[in-house]
Amino acid sequence: MEELLPIGEFSARCGLSAKMLRTYAAAGLLTPAAVDRESGYRYYSPAQERDARLIGLLRRAGVPLGEVAVFLRDPTADRLDQWEGQLDDDLAVRREALAAARTHIATATPVSLPAAPGHRAAERGECEMERFTAGSVTDRGSVRPTNQDAVLVDDRVFVVADGTGAGGEVASAVAVETLCAAYGADRTRSGLASASRRAARAVWRRAEAGDEPPMGSTLAAVAVVSEDWLAAVNVGDSRVYRFSDGALHRLTRDHTVVEDLVSAGAISAEQARRHPERSILTRILGIGPDVEPNVVDVSYTAGDRLLLCTDGLFNEIDDHEISEVLSTVAGPEAAAVQLVRRATDGGASDNVSVIVVDVA
Ligand code: MG
């Protein structure tokens, strides 16, 4: 028979106190290998050390006892990923609540969650970093009753989102806030990709909650990931462009039916602009727990301008007009204001959102 360890020795080996071991035994997680009938003294097998350490790690991660029990029967990396995703989502919710609390104590108007994303309320914003100056504008347009777009300019990350469905306003706010909070925890290229997946999951959870109207959202974001590189991500048809040496380059690829047709050579880019199915998205946040974003590496040099926008901009004005504004209007906020003004002058049928980022 295998040598058994008294509870004190087992406790010292696995780093869990005797009290914790008794709790886990009571919960059916880690049953002692033997109990002294007379004294009630407990013994554990050395082979149980592995499970004991795993339980300790999961408890430190805040996983409830009941979920630990299920996990021990079928331990998978996927389940760990799910818990990790929940952590990010929970963190995003807590950050959002704290931000709302900050607004709440600073203003006379009561702030409620989640309908009050501060970044949407501030319709214009300016943010300066060492090498980057950003200006943003989001506008309801003249036809839609609400603005379902959201923009967020934060330390080293810029995000636009275009909500869809009756709950689109909530979806786009959840998307930008979650991406931003998650990116703050890992400011790398893969961190940005993972942050956009977290955003997708957060919107999906919200959509699945069932007590809100149908919702989805596009997403486009740029982050400063190193001295020389930016990373851009997108889902749906919100876009990122770089304006460099007088030329406008689109950096992102739309997830739309017409983009696929253009790629296949079936229609021209000009035909795509007027195509009746141009608003049909092939990928969007909110339709499933896992949405894979496009990720692009972007080099940059002094004098470049980046443009993030929702479809309300490029459906109203063409590349030529966008370039004209970017080459003539100094200052990112003035350029953003001018772009949105051009798009809305003709009676914009959609919400319009723009972020312009200047590289010094
Ligand atoms: Mg739109």
Coordinates of C-alpha atoms and ligand atoms in Angstrom, one line a residue:
M1 CA 0.0 0.0 0.0
E2 CA 1.2 3.5 -0.9
E3 CA 2.6 5.5 2.0
L4 CA 0.0 8.0 3.3
L5 CA 0.7 11.4 4.7
P6 CA -0.8 12.8 7.8
I7 CA -2.8 16.0 7.1
G8 CA -0.1 18.2 8.7
E9 CA 2.6 16.9 6.4
F10 CA 0.3 16.9 3.3
S11 CA -0.7 20.5 4.2
A12 CA 3.0 21.6 4.2
R13 CA 3.6 19.8 0.9
C14 CA 0.7 21.4 -1.1
G15 CA 0.7 24.8 0.6
L16 CA -3.0 24.5 1.7
S17 CA -3.8 24.9 5.4
A18 CA -5.4 22.0 7.3
K19 CA -8.5 24.2 7.6
M20 CA -8.7 24.6 3.8
L21 CA -8.2 20.9 3.3
R22 CA -11.2 20.2 5.6
T23 CA -13.3 22.7 3.7
Y24 CA -12.4 21.0 0.4
A25 CA -13.1 17.6 1.8
A26 CA -16.5 18.8 3.0
A27 CA -17.2 20.1 -0.5
G28 CA -16.3 16.8 -2.0
L29 CA -13.4 18.2 -3.9
L30 CA -10.5 16.4 -2.2
T31 CA -11.5 13.5 0.0
P32 CA -8.8 12.2 2.4
A33 CA -7.4 8.8 1.2
A34 CA -7.9 7.5 4.8
V35 CA -9.3 8.5 8.1
D36 CA -8.2 7.0 11.4
R37 CA -11.3 5.4 12.7
E38 CA -10.3 6.0 16.3
S39 CA -9.0 9.5 16.3
G40 CA -10.6 10.8 13.2
Y41 CA -7.2 11.8 12.0
R42 CA -7.0 12.3 8.2
Y43 CA -4.4 11.0 5.8
Y44 CA -3.7 12.0 2.1
S45 CA -2.0 10.2 -0.7
P46 CA 1.0 11.9 -2.3
A47 CA -0.8 11.4 -5.6
Q48 CA -3.4 13.9 -4.4
E49 CA -0.9 16.7 -4.2
R50 CA -1.4 17.6 -7.8
D51 CA -5.2 18.1 -7.4
A52 CA -4.7 20.0 -4.2
R53 CA -2.3 22.5 -5.8
L54 CA -4.8 22.9 -8.7
I55 CA -7.7 23.6 -6.3
G56 CA -5.5 26.1 -4.5
L57 CA -4.7 27.9 -7.7
L58 CA -8.3 28.0 -8.9
R59 CA -9.5 29.3 -5.5
R60 CA -6.9 32.0 -5.6
A61 CA -8.3 32.9 -9.0
G62 CA -11.7 33.3 -7.3
V63 CA -13.3 30.2 -8.9
P64 CA -16.3 29.1 -6.9
L65 CA -16.1 25.6 -5.2
G66 CA -18.9 24.2 -7.3
E67 CA -17.2 25.1 -10.5
V68 CA -13.8 23.8 -9.3
A69 CA -15.5 20.4 -8.7
V70 CA -16.8 20.3 -12.3
F71 CA -13.4 21.4 -13.6
L72 CA -11.6 18.6 -11.8
R73 CA -13.7 16.0 -13.6
D74 CA -12.8 17.5 -17.0
P75 CA -9.9 19.9 -16.8
T76 CA -9.4 21.8 -20.1
A77 CA -7.5 24.9 -21.1
D78 CA -10.6 26.2 -22.8
R79 CA -12.4 26.4 -19.5
L80 CA -9.4 28.3 -18.0
D81 CA -9.7 30.7 -21.0
Q82 CA -13.4 31.2 -20.3
W83 CA -12.7 32.1 -16.7
E84 CA -9.9 34.5 -17.8
G85 CA -12.4 36.1 -20.3
Q86 CA -14.9 36.6 -17.5
L87 CA -12.2 38.3 -15.4
D88 CA -11.6 40.8 -18.1
D89 CA -15.3 41.4 -18.6
D90 CA -15.9 41.8 -14.8
L91 CA -13.0 44.2 -14.7
A92 CA -14.4 46.2 -17.5
V93 CA -17.8 46.4 -15.8
R94 CA -16.1 47.5 -12.5
R95 CA -14.0 50.1 -14.4
E96 CA -17.1 51.4 -16.1
A97 CA -18.9 51.7 -12.8
L98 CA -16.0 53.5 -11.2
A99 CA -15.9 55.9 -14.1
A100 CA -19.6 56.5 -13.8
A101 CA -19.2 57.0 -10.0
R102 CA -16.5 59.6 -10.8
T103 CA -18.9 61.5 -13.1
H104 CA -21.7 61.0 -10.5
I105 CA -19.8 62.9 -7.8
A106 CA -18.7 65.6 -10.2
T107 CA -22.1 66.5 -11.6
A108 CA -25.6 67.3 -10.2
T109 CA -27.3 64.9 -12.7
P110 CA -27.6 61.3 -11.5
V111 CA -25.6 58.9 -13.6
S112 CA -27.0 55.4 -14.3
L113 CA -25.3 52.3 -15.8
P114 CA -24.9 51.3 -18.5
A115 CA -26.8 53.9 -20.5
A116 CA -24.3 56.6 -19.8
P117 CA -21.0 55.9 -21.5
G118 CA -19.0 59.1 -20.8
H119 CA -17.2 58.9 -24.0
R120 CA -20.4 59.2 -26.0
A121 CA -21.7 62.0 -23.9
A122 CA -18.4 63.9 -24.6
E123 CA -19.1 64.3 -28.2
R124 CA -15.7 65.7 -28.9
G125 CA -12.5 64.8 -27.3
E126 CA -8.8 65.6 -27.5
C127 CA -6.0 63.5 -26.2
E128 CA -2.3 64.1 -26.4
M129 CA 0.5 61.7 -25.9
E130 CA 4.1 62.0 -26.6
R131 CA 3.9 61.5 -30.3
F132 CA 0.2 61.3 -30.9
T133 CA -2.5 63.9 -30.9
A134 CA -6.0 62.7 -31.4
G135 CA -9.3 64.5 -32.1
S136 CA -12.7 62.8 -32.3
V137 CA -16.2 63.6 -33.3
T138 CA -19.4 61.5 -33.2
D139 CA -22.6 62.8 -34.7
R140 CA -26.1 61.5 -34.8
G141 CA -26.6 62.7 -38.4
S142 CA -29.9 64.3 -39.5
V143 CA -32.1 61.2 -40.0
R144 CA -31.5 58.6 -37.2
P145 CA -33.2 59.3 -33.9
T146 CA -30.3 58.2 -31.8
N147 CA -26.5 57.9 -32.1
Q148 CA -25.5 54.2 -32.0
D149 CA -21.9 54.9 -32.8
A150 CA -19.3 55.1 -30.0
V151 CA -15.8 56.6 -30.0
L152 CA -13.1 56.3 -27.4
V153 CA -9.8 58.0 -27.3
D154 CA -7.6 56.8 -24.4
D155 CA -4.0 56.5 -23.5
R156 CA -2.4 54.8 -26.5
V157 CA -5.6 53.3 -27.9
F158 CA -8.2 54.7 -30.3
V159 CA -11.6 53.0 -30.9
V160 CA -14.7 53.5 -32.9
A161 CA -17.8 51.2 -33.0
D162 CA -21.1 51.2 -34.9
G163 CA -23.9 49.6 -33.0
T164 CA -26.7 47.7 -34.9
G165 CA -30.1 46.6 -33.8
A166 CA -32.4 48.2 -31.3
G167 CA -29.8 47.8 -28.6
G168 CA -27.0 49.1 -30.8
E169 CA -26.3 52.0 -28.6
V170 CA -25.5 49.7 -25.7
A171 CA -23.5 47.3 -27.9
S172 CA -21.1 49.9 -29.2
A173 CA -20.6 51.4 -25.8
V174 CA -19.8 47.9 -24.3
A175 CA -17.5 47.2 -27.2
V176 CA -15.3 50.3 -26.9
E177 CA -15.2 50.2 -23.1
T178 CA -14.4 46.5 -22.9
L179 CA -11.7 46.8 -25.6
C180 CA -10.1 49.7 -23.8
A181 CA -10.1 48.2 -20.4
A182 CA -8.8 44.8 -21.6
Y183 CA -6.0 46.5 -23.7
G184 CA -4.9 48.4 -20.6
A185 CA -3.9 45.1 -19.1
D186 CA -1.8 44.0 -22.0
R187 CA -0.5 46.8 -24.3
T188 CA 0.8 44.6 -27.1
R189 CA -0.3 43.5 -30.5
S190 CA -1.6 40.2 -29.2
G191 CA -3.1 42.2 -26.3
L192 CA -5.1 44.3 -28.7
A193 CA -6.3 41.2 -30.6
S194 CA -7.3 39.5 -27.3
A195 CA -9.0 42.8 -26.1
S196 CA -11.2 42.8 -29.2
R197 CA -12.2 39.2 -28.6
R198 CA -13.0 40.1 -25.1
A199 CA -15.1 43.0 -26.4
A200 CA -16.9 40.6 -28.7
R201 CA -17.7 38.2 -25.9
A202 CA -18.9 41.1 -23.7
V203 CA -21.3 42.2 -26.4
W204 CA -22.5 38.7 -26.9
R205 CA -23.1 38.1 -23.2
R206 CA -25.1 41.3 -23.1
A207 CA -27.0 40.3 -26.2
E208 CA -27.7 36.8 -24.7
A209 CA -28.8 38.2 -21.4
G210 CA -32.3 38.3 -23.0
D211 CA -33.7 41.3 -21.2
E212 CA -32.4 43.8 -23.8
P213 CA -33.3 44.4 -27.5
P214 CA -31.2 42.7 -30.2
M215 CA -27.8 44.2 -30.5
G216 CA -24.5 44.0 -32.3
S217 CA -21.6 46.2 -33.1
T218 CA -18.7 46.7 -35.5
L219 CA -15.3 47.7 -34.1
A220 CA -12.1 49.3 -35.3
A221 CA -9.2 50.2 -33.1
V222 CA -5.6 51.3 -33.3
A223 CA -3.1 50.9 -30.5
V224 CA 0.4 52.1 -30.0
V225 CA 2.2 48.8 -29.4
S226 CA 5.9 50.0 -29.6
E227 CA 8.2 52.8 -30.6
D228 CA 7.8 52.0 -34.3
W229 CA 4.7 50.0 -34.6
L230 CA 1.0 50.4 -34.3
A231 CA -1.5 47.6 -34.5
A232 CA -5.0 47.9 -36.0
V233 CA -7.9 45.6 -35.5
N234 CA -11.4 45.5 -37.0
V235 CA -14.6 43.5 -37.1
G236 CA -17.4 44.5 -39.5
D237 CA -17.1 47.7 -41.7
S238 CA -15.7 50.3 -39.4
R239 CA -12.3 51.3 -40.9
V240 CA -8.8 52.5 -40.2
Y241 CA -6.9 54.5 -42.8
R242 CA -3.3 56.0 -42.9
F243 CA -2.8 59.2 -44.7
S244 CA 0.9 59.4 -45.6
D245 CA 2.7 61.6 -48.1
G246 CA -0.5 62.9 -49.5
A247 CA -2.0 59.4 -50.1
L248 CA -4.8 57.7 -48.4
H249 CA -4.4 53.9 -47.7
R250 CA -7.1 51.8 -46.2
L251 CA -5.5 49.5 -43.6
T252 CA -8.5 47.3 -42.7
R253 CA -10.6 44.9 -44.7
D254 CA -14.4 45.1 -44.3
H255 CA -16.3 42.0 -43.2
T256 CA -19.0 42.6 -45.8
V257 CA -20.6 40.8 -48.7
V258 CA -19.4 43.5 -51.1
E259 CA -15.8 43.4 -49.9
D260 CA -15.8 39.7 -50.7
L261 CA -17.2 40.4 -54.1
V262 CA -14.5 43.0 -54.7
S263 CA -11.8 40.6 -53.6
A264 CA -13.1 38.0 -55.9
G265 CA -13.0 40.4 -58.8
A266 CA -16.8 40.2 -59.3
I267 CA -17.4 44.0 -58.9
S268 CA -15.2 47.1 -58.7
A269 CA -14.6 49.2 -55.7
E270 CA -16.7 51.9 -57.2
Q271 CA -19.6 49.5 -57.8
A272 CA -19.3 48.3 -54.2
R273 CA -20.0 51.9 -53.0
R274 CA -23.4 51.8 -54.6
H275 CA -24.2 48.1 -54.2
P276 CA -27.6 47.4 -52.7
E277 CA -26.0 44.8 -50.3
R278 CA -23.2 47.1 -49.1
S279 CA -24.5 47.2 -45.6
I280 CA -24.6 43.4 -45.1
L281 CA -21.9 42.4 -42.6
T282 CA -20.3 39.0 -42.6
R283 CA -18.8 39.4 -39.2
I284 CA -20.0 41.4 -36.2
L285 CA -19.7 41.5 -32.4
G286 CA -22.7 40.1 -30.6
I287 CA -23.6 37.1 -32.8
G288 CA -21.5 34.5 -31.0
P289 CA -19.0 34.2 -28.1
D290 CA -16.0 34.1 -30.3
V291 CA -15.4 36.6 -33.1
E292 CA -12.0 36.7 -34.8
P293 CA -10.9 40.2 -35.6
N294 CA -8.6 41.2 -38.5
V295 CA -5.3 42.3 -37.1
V296 CA -2.8 44.5 -39.1
D297 CA 0.6 45.8 -38.2
V298 CA 1.0 49.4 -39.1
S299 CA 4.3 51.3 -39.4
Y300 CA 4.3 55.0 -39.0
T301 CA 6.5 58.0 -39.4
A302 CA 6.3 61.6 -38.3
G303 CA 3.7 63.6 -40.3
D304 CA 1.4 60.6 -40.9
R305 CA -2.3 60.9 -40.0
L306 CA -4.5 58.0 -39.0
L307 CA -8.2 58.0 -39.5
L308 CA -10.7 55.7 -37.8
C309 CA -14.3 56.0 -38.9
T310 CA -17.7 54.3 -39.1
D311 CA -19.4 53.7 -42.4
G312 CA -21.4 57.0 -42.0
L313 CA -18.3 58.8 -43.2
F314 CA -17.1 56.8 -46.2
N315 CA -20.7 56.1 -47.5
E316 CA -21.2 59.9 -47.7
I317 CA -17.9 61.2 -49.0
D318 CA -15.3 59.4 -51.2
D319 CA -11.6 58.9 -50.7
H320 CA -10.8 62.0 -52.7
E321 CA -12.8 64.2 -50.4
I322 CA -11.4 62.5 -47.3
S323 CA -7.8 63.1 -48.6
E324 CA -8.6 66.7 -49.4
V325 CA -9.6 67.4 -45.8
L326 CA -6.7 65.5 -44.3
S327 CA -4.2 67.3 -46.5
T328 CA -5.6 70.8 -45.9
V329 CA -7.0 71.0 -42.4
A330 CA -4.4 71.3 -39.6
G331 CA -5.0 69.8 -36.2
P332 CA -6.7 66.4 -35.6
E333 CA -9.8 67.8 -34.0
A334 CA -10.4 70.4 -36.7
A335 CA -9.9 67.7 -39.3
A336 CA -12.3 65.4 -37.6
V337 CA -14.9 68.2 -37.3
Q338 CA -14.5 69.0 -41.0
L339 CA -14.8 65.4 -42.1
V340 CA -18.0 64.9 -40.1
R341 CA -19.4 68.3 -41.4
R342 CA -18.8 67.2 -45.0
A343 CA -20.5 63.9 -44.4
T344 CA -23.5 65.4 -42.7
D345 CA -23.9 68.5 -45.0
G346 CA -25.9 66.5 -47.5
G347 CA -28.3 65.2 -44.8
A348 CA -26.4 62.2 -43.4
S349 CA -28.7 59.2 -43.2
D350 CA -26.4 57.4 -40.8
N351 CA -24.5 58.3 -37.6
V352 CA -21.0 59.5 -38.4
S353 CA -17.9 59.0 -36.2
V354 CA -14.3 60.0 -36.9
I355 CA -11.1 59.9 -35.0
V356 CA -8.0 61.6 -36.5
V357 CA -4.6 60.9 -35.0
D358 CA -1.6 63.0 -35.9
V359 CA 1.9 61.5 -35.5
A360 CA 4.4 64.1 -34.4
Ligands
MG1 MG -23.2 53.2 -39.5

